[in-house]
Short mmCIF file of C-alpha atoms in Angstrom, two decimals:
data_model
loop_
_atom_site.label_atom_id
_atom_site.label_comp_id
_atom_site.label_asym_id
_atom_site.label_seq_id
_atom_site.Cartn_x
_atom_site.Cartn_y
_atom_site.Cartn_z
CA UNK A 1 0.00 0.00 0.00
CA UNK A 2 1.29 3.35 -0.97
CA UNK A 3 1.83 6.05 1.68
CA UNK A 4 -0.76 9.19 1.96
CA UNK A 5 0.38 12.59 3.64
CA UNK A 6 0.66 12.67 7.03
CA UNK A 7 -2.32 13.78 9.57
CA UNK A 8 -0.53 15.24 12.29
CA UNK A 9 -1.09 14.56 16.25
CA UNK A 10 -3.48 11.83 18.28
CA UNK A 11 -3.01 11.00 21.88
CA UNK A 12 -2.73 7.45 23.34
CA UNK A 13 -6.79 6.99 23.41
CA UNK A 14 -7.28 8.87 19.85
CA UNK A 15 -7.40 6.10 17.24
CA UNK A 16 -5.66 9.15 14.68
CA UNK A 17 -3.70 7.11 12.02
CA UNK A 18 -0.34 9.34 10.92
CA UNK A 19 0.13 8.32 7.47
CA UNK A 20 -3.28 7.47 5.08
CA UNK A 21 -3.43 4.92 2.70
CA UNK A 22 -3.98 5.87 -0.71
CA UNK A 23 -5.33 2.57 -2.55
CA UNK A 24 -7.23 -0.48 -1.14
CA UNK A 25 -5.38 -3.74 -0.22
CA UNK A 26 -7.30 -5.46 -4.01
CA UNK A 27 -9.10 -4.03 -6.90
CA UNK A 28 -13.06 -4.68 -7.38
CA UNK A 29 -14.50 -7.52 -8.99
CA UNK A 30 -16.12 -7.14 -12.72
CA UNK A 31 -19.80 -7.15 -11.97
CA UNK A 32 -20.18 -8.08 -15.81
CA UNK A 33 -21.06 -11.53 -14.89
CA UNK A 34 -23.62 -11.04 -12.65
CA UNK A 35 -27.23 -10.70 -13.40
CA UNK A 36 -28.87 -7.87 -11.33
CA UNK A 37 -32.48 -8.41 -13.27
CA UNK A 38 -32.57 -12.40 -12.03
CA UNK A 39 -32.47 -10.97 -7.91
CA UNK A 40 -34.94 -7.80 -8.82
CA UNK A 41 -37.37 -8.71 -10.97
CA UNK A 42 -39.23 -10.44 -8.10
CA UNK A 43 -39.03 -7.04 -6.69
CA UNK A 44 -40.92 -4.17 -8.56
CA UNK A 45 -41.86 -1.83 -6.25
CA UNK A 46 -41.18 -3.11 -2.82
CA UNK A 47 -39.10 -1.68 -0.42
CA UNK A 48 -35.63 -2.74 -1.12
CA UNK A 49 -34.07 -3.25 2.80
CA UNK A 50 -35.92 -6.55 3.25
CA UNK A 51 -33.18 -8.54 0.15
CA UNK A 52 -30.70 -10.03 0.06
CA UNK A 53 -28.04 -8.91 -2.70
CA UNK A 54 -25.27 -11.33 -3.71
CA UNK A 55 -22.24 -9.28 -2.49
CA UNK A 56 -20.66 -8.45 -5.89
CA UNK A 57 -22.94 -5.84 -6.30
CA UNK A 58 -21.24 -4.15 -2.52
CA UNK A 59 -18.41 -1.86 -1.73
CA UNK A 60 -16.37 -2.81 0.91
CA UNK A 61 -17.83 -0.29 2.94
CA UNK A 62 -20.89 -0.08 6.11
CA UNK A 63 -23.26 2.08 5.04
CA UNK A 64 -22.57 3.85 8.84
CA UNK A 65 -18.70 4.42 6.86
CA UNK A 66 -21.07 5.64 3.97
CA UNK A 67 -22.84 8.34 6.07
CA UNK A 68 -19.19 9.32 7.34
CA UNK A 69 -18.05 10.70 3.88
CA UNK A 70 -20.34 13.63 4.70
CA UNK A 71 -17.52 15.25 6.84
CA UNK A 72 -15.47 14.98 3.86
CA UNK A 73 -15.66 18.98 3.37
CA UNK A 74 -15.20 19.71 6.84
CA UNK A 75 -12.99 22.67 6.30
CA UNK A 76 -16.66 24.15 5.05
CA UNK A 77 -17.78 24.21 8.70
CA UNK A 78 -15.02 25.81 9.81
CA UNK A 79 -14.95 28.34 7.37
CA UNK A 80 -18.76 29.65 8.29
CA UNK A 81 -17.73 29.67 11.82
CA UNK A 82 -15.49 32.41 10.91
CA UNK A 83 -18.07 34.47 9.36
CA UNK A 84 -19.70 37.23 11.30
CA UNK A 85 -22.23 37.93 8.77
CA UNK A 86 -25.33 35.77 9.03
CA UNK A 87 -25.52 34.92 5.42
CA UNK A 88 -22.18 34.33 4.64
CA UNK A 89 -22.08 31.69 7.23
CA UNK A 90 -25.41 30.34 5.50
CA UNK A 91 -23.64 30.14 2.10
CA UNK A 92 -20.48 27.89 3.20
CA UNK A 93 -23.67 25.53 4.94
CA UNK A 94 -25.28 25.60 1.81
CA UNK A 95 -22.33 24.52 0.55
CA UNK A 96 -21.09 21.50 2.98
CA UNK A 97 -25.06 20.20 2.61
CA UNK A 98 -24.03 20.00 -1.05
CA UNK A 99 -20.51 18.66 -0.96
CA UNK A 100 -21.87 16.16 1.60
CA UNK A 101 -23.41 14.14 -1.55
CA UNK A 102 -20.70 15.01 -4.00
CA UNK A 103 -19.04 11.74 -2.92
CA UNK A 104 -21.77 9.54 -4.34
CA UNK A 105 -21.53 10.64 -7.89
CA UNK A 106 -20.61 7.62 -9.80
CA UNK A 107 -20.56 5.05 -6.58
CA UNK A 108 -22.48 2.03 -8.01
CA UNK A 109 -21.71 -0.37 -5.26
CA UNK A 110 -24.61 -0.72 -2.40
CA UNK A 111 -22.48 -0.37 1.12
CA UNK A 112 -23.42 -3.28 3.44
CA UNK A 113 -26.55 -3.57 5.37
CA UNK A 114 -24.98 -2.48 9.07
CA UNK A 115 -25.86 -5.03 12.07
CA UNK A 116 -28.06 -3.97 14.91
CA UNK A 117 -25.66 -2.51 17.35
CA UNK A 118 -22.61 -2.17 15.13
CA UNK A 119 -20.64 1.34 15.28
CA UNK A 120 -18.30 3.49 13.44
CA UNK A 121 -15.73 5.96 14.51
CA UNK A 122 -13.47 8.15 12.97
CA UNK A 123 -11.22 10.89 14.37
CA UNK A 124 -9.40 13.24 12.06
CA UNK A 125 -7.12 15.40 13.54
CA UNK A 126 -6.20 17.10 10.02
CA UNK A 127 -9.74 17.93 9.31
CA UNK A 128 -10.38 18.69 13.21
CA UNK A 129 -13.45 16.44 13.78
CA UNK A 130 -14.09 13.07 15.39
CA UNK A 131 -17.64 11.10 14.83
CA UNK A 132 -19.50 8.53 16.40
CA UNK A 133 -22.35 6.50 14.64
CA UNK A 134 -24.19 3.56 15.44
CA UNK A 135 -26.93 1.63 14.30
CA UNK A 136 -29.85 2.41 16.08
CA UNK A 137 -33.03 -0.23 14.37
CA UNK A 138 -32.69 -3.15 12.03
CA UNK A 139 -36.59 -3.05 10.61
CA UNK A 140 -36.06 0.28 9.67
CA UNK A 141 -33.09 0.05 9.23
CA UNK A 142 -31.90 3.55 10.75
CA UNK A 143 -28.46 4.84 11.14
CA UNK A 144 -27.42 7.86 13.71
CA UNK A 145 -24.20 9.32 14.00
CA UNK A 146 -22.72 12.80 16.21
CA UNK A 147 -20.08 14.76 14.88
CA UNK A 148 -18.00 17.31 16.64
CA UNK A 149 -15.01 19.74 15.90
CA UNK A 150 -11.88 18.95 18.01
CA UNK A 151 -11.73 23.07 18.63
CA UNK A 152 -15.62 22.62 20.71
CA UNK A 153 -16.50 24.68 17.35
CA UNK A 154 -19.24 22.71 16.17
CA UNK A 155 -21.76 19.96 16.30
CA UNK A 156 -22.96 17.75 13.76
CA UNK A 157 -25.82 15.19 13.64
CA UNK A 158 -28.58 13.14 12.68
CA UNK A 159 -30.37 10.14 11.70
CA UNK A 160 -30.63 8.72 8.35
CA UNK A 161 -33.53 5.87 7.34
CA UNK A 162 -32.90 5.51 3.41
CA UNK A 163 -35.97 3.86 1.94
CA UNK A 164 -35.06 1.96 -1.32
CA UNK A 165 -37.66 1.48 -3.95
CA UNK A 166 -37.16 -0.21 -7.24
CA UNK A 167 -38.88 0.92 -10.21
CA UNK A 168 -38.43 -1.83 -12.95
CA UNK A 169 -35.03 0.25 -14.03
CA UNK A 170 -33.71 2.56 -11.59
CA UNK A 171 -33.41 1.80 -7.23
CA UNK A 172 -34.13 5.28 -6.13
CA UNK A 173 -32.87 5.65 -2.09
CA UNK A 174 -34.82 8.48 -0.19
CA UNK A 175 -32.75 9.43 2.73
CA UNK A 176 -35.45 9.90 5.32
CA UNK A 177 -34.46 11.83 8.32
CA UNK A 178 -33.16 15.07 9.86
CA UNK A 179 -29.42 16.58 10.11
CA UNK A 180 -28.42 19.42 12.46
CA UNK A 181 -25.38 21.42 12.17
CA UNK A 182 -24.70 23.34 15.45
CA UNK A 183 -22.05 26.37 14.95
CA UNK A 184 -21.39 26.83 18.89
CA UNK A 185 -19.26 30.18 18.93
CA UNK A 186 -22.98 31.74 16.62
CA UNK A 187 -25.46 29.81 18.88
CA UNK A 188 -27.16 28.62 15.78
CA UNK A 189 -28.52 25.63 14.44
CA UNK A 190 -29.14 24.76 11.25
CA UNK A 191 -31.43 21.69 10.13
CA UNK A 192 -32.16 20.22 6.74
CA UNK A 193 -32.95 16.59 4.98
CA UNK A 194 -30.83 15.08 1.92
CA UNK A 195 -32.10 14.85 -1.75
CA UNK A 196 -32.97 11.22 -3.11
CA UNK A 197 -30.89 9.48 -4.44
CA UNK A 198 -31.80 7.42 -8.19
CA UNK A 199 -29.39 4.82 -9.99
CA UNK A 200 -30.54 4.18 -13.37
CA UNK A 201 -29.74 1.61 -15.91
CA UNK A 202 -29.52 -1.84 -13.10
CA UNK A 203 -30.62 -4.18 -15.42
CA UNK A 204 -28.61 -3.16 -18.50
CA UNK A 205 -26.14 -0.56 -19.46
CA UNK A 206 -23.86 1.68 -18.08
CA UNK A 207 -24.71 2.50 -14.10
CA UNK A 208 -25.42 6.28 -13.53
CA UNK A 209 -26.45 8.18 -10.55
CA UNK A 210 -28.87 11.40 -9.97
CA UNK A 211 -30.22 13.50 -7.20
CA UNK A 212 -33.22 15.23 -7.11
CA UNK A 213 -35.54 16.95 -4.93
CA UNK A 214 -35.88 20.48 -3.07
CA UNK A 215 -33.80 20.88 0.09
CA UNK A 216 -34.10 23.41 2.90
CA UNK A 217 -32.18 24.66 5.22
CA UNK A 218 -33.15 26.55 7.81
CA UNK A 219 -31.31 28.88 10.27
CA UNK A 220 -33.30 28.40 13.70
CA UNK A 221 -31.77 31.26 15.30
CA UNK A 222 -32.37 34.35 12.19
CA UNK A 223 -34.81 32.85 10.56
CA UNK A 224 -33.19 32.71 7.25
CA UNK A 225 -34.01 29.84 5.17
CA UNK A 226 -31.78 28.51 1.94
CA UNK A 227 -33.95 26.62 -0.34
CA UNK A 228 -31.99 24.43 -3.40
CA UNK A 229 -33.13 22.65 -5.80
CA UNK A 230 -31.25 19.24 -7.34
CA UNK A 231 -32.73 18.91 -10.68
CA UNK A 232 -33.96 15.59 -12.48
CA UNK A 233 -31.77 15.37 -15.78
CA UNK A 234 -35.03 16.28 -17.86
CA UNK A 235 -34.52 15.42 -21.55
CA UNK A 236 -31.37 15.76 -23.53
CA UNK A 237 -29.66 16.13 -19.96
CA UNK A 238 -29.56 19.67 -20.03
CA UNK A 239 -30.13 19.69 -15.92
CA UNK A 240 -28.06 16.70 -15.27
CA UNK A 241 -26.50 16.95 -11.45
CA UNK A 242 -27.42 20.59 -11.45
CA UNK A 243 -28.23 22.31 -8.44
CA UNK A 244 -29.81 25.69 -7.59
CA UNK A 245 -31.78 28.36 -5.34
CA UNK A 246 -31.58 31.11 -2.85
CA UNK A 247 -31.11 32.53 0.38
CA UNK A 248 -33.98 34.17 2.00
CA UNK A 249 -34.77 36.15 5.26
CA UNK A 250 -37.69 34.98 7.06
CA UNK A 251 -40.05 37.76 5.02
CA UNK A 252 -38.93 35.27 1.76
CA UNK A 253 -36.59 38.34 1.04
CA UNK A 254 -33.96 36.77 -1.38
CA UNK A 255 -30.86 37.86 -0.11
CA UNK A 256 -28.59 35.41 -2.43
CA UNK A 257 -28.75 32.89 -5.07
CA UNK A 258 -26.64 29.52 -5.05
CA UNK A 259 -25.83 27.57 -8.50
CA UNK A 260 -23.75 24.81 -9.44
CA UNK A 261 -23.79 21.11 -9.97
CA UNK A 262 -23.47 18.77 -7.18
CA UNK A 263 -20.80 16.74 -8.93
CA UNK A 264 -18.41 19.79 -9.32
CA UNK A 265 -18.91 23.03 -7.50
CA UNK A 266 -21.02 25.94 -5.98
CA UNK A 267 -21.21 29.65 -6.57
CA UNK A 268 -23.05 32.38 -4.91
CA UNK A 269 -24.28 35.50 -6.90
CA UNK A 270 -26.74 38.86 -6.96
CA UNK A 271 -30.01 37.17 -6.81
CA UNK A 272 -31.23 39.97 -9.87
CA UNK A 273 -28.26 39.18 -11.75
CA UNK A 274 -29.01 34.92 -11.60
CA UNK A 275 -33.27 35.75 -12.86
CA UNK A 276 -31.80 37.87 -15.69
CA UNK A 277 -29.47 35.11 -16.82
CA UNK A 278 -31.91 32.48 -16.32
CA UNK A 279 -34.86 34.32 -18.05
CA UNK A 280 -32.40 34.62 -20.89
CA UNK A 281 -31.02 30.96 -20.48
CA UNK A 282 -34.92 29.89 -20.58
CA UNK A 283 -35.20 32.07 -23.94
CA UNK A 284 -32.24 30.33 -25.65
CA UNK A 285 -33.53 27.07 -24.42
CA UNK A 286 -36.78 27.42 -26.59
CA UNK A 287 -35.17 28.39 -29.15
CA UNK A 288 -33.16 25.64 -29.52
CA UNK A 289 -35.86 23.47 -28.68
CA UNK A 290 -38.36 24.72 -31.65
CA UNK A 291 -35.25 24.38 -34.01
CA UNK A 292 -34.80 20.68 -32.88
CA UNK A 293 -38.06 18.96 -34.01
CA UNK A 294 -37.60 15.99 -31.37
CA UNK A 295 -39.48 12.72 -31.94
CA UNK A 296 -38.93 10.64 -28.29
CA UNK A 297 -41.73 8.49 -27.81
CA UNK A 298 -40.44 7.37 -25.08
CA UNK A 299 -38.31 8.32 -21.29
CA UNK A 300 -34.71 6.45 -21.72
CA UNK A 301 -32.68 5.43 -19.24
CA UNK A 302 -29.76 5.89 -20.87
CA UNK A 303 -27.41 8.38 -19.22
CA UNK A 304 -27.91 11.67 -21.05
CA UNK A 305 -25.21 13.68 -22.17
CA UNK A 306 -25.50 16.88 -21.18
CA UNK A 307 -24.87 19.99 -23.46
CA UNK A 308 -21.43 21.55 -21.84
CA UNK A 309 -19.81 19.45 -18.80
CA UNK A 310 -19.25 22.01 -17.06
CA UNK A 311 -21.29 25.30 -14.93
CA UNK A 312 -21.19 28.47 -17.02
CA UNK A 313 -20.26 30.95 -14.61
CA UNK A 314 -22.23 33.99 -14.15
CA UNK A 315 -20.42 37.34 -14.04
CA UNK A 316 -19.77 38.45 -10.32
CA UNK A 317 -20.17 34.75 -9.16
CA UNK A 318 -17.96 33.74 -6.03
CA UNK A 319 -16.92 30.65 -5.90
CA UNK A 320 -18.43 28.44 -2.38
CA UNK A 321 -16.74 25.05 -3.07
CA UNK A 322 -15.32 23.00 -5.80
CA UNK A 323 -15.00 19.40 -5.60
CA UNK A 324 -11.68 17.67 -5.30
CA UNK A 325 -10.73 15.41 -7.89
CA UNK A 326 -10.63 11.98 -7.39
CA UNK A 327 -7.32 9.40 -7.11
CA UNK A 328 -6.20 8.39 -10.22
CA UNK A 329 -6.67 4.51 -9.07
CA UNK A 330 -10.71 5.68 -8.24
CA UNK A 331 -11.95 3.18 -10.76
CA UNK A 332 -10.56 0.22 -10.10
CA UNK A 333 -11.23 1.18 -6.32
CA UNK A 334 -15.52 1.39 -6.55
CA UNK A 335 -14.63 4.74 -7.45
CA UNK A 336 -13.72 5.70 -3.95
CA UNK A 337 -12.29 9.63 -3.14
CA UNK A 338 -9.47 9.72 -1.05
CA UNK A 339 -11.98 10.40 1.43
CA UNK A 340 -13.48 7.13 1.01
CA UNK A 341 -10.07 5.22 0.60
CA UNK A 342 -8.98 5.49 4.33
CA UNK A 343 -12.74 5.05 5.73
CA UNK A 344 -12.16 1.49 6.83
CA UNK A 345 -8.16 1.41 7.48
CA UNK A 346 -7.04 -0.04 10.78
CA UNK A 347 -3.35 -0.65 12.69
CA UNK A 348 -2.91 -2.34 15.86
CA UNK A 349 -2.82 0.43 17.93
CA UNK A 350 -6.43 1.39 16.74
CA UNK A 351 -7.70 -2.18 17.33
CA UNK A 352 -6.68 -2.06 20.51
CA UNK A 353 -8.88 1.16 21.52
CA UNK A 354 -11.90 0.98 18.96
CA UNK A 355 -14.89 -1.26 20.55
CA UNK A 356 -15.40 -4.45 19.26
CA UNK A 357 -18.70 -3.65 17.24
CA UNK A 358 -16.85 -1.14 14.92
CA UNK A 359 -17.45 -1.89 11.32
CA UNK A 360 -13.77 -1.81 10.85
CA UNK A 361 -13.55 -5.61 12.68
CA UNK A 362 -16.46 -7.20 10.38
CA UNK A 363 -15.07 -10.15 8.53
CA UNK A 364 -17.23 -9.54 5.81
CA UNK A 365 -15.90 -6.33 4.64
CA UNK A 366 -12.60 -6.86 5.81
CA UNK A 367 -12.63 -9.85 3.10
CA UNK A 368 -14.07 -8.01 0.11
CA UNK A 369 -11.54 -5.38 0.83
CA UNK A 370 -9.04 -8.00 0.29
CA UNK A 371 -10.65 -8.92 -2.59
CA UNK A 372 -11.40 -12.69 -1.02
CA UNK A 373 -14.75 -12.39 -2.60
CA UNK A 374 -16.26 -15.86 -1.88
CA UNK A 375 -15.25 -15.87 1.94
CA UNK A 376 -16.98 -12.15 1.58
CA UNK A 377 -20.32 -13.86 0.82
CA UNK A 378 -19.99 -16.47 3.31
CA UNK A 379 -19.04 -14.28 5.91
CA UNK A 380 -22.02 -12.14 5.31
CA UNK A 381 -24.52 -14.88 5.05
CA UNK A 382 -23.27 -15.55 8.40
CA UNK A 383 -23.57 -12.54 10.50
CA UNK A 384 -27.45 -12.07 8.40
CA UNK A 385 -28.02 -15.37 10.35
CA UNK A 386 -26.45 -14.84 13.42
CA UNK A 387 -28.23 -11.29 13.67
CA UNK A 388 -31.71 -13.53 13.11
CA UNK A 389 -30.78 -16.40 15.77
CA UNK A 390 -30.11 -13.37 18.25
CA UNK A 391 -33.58 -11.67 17.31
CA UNK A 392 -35.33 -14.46 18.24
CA UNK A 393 -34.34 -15.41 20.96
CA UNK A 394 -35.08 -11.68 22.55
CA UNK A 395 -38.44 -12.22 20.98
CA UNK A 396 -38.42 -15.55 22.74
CA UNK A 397 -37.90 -13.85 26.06
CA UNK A 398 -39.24 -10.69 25.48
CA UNK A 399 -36.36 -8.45 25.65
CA UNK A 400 -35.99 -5.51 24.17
CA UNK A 401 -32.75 -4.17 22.23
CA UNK A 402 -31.15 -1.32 24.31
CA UNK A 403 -28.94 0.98 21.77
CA UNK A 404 -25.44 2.00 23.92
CA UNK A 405 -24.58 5.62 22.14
CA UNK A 406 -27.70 7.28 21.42
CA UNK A 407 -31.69 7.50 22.55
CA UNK A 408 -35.00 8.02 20.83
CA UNK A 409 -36.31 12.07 21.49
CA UNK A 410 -37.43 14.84 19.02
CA UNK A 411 -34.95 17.00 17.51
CA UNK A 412 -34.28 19.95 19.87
CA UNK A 413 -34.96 22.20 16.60
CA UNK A 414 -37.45 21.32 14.64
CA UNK A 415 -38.88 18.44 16.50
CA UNK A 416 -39.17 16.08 14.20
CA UNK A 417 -38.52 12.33 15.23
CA UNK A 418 -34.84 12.20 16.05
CA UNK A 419 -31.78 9.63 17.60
CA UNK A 420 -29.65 11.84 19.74
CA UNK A 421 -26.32 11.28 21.16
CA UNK A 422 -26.28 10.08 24.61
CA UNK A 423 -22.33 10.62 25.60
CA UNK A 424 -19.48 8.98 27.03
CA UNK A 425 -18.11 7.03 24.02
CA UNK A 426 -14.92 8.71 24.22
CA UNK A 427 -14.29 7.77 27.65
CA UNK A 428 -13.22 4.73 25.69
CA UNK A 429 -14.88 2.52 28.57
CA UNK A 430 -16.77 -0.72 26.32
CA UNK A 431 -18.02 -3.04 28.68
CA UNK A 432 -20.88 -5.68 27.81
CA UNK A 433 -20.61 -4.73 24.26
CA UNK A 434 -23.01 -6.96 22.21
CA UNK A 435 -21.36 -9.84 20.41
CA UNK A 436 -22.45 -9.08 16.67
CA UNK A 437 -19.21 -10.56 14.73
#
């Protein structure tokens, strides 16, 4: 394994790796031999957390390391902590909420179903954050992790229940639940929900991913209120991955519009100067369109290929964040970032801190990592029936699952139905852990 840059600092309890790894221990398995359409088509329209997928179609990742790649932008949160102006510090959220999806563009592989009870942690002393998850419920299956800046400058959390729905050619996954960002030195709190999530093209074709749906974000302590909007491609693909909308005061006073495309980048600009260009942009549009005399009878699923790759920039545009490229070995690695690459790395002085129920230790990831793809699926098939055996026998004697790191309550916010941290997990004290390996 080739060496990454080094991360700076850790004390004896802090589980801070020095040096990242930049590549996986194997490359992926072709999935060109396996036959998505003979597991699905039994399928149509059910919900999608109830099968069980042959693990080719994984990455050898938990989906609680999945949710993790939202810090991957950290340096975001930072950056509208040093803002005194209210709306400034709303644009760089803006921007994290975006780059917090950025990682999934082209990541095909489903991350593995996490145990009841299993956890994740990661501490980052480069990107000053360390984060907690756990999985909370198996049926839903519901995810919650806690997030805080080594500096006490911020808190980040939330609990994610992605619903997955197959439509004869796409698996669209709606993240269902709330995230809070807390800026401490402001006293604010900001709350908003993710876009869904669609991969086209399962049965046949080239895999391709797109997000769509409105997203707010709302500012609890001004009022203000950023509204985006991740656009369906549309036809020709003209709105493929793009992203756009404003930032309001609470009298719906636009203050600032946001454009870019979730794959790439963000800018901020004069909310009169971004109607004029899109009233013109809509004007050219038709134009084009009554030139083209199109004839398609029917929605394809083919990826569309959209008119320029990248975001034309709008005069007097300021830049909010721009994605950073991925590692040249990405595709042979389930297109991992960097980010991604070092998610489920571990040393010996790490596995002799972490608790036993972090994803990190799980045989069946460990293996597909190594690219030992059979013992992968055996593995897995394993700890599916293990995790059954133990269900029933608490149904047998009528005990209920206690989670360790968090507890049921409403959002202190918003209110909404939330999983909320409970403490102590870095006091690094793991007794009566369950047995879930």
């Amino acid at each position: 394994m080739s060496e990454g840059k080094d991360c700076g600092g850790g004390d004896a309890l802090s589980n801070g790796i020095k040096k990242h790894r930049t590549s996986l221990p194997s490359p992926m398995f072709s999935r060109n031999d396996f036959s998505i359409w003979s597991i699905l088509r039994k399928c149509i329209g059910m919900e999608l957390s109830k099968i069980t997928m042959p693990v080719i179609f994984n990455e050898p990742l938990s989906f609680l390391q999945r949710l993790t790649e939202y810090m991957e932008h950290t340096y975001l949160i930072h950056k509208a902590s040093s803002f005194s102006d209210p709306v400034e510090r709303m644009q760089c959220v803006a921007a994290f909420a975006v780059s917090a999806v950025a990682s999934q563009w082209e990541r095909t592989g489903k991350p593995f179903n996490p145990l009841l009870g299993e956890t994740y942690e990661l501490v980052r002393d480069d990107l000053g954050f360390r984060l907690i998850s756990e999985q909370v419920s198996h049926h839903p299956p519901i995810s919650a992790f806690h997030a805080e800046g080594l500096n006490n400058d911020f808190i980040f959390h939330g609990s994610i229940y992605p619903r997955l729905k197959f439509w004869g050619k796409s698996v669209e996954a709606e993240p269902k639940g709330t995230i809070t960002l807390e800026l401490l030195e402001h006293n604010e709190a900001y709350t908003w929900t993710n876009p869904t999530c669609c991969v086209h093209n399962i049965i046949v074709g080239k895999l391709w991913i797109e997000q769509y749906g409105n997203v707010e974000i709302i500012n609890h302590k001004t009022g203000d209120k950023c509204v985006l909007n991740f656009k369906p491609c549309g036809l020709f693909g003209k709105e493929l991955h793009k992203v756009e909308g404003y930032i309001q005061d609470k009298s719906k006073k636009k203050l600032c519009a946001l454009y870019g495309k979730w794959t790439e980048c963000l800018y901020s600009v004069d909310p009169a100067t971004f109607d004029a260009y899109k009233k013109n942009d809509k004007r050219n549009t038709e134009e084009k369109k009554n030139s083209k005399q199109t004839s398609s009878s029917e929605e394809s699923d083919e990826m569309p290929v959209p008119d320029s790759e990248s975001v034309f920039i709008i005069p007097g545009s300021v830049l909010l964040w721009r994605i950073a490229p991925r590692p040249p070995n990405s595709a042979q690695m389930y297109n991992f970032t960097s980010f991604a690459m070092v998610l489920n790395e571990v040393d010996k002085e790490m596995e002799s801190v972490i608790p036993k129920t972090d994803c990190r230790l799980r045989p069946d990831i460990r293996a597909m990592e190594n690219g030992e793809i059979d013992q992968a699926s055996e593995e897995k098939k394993r700890l599916e029936e293990k995790q059954r055996a133990a269900r029933k026998n608490r149904s047998k004697s009528e005990e209920d699952w206690k989670t360790r790191w968090f507890h049921q309550g409403p959002n202190p916010y918003n209110g909404a139905q939330d999983w909320i941290y409970s403490g102590s997990y870095w006091d690094r004290n793991y007794f009566n852990l369950p047995d879930i390996y």
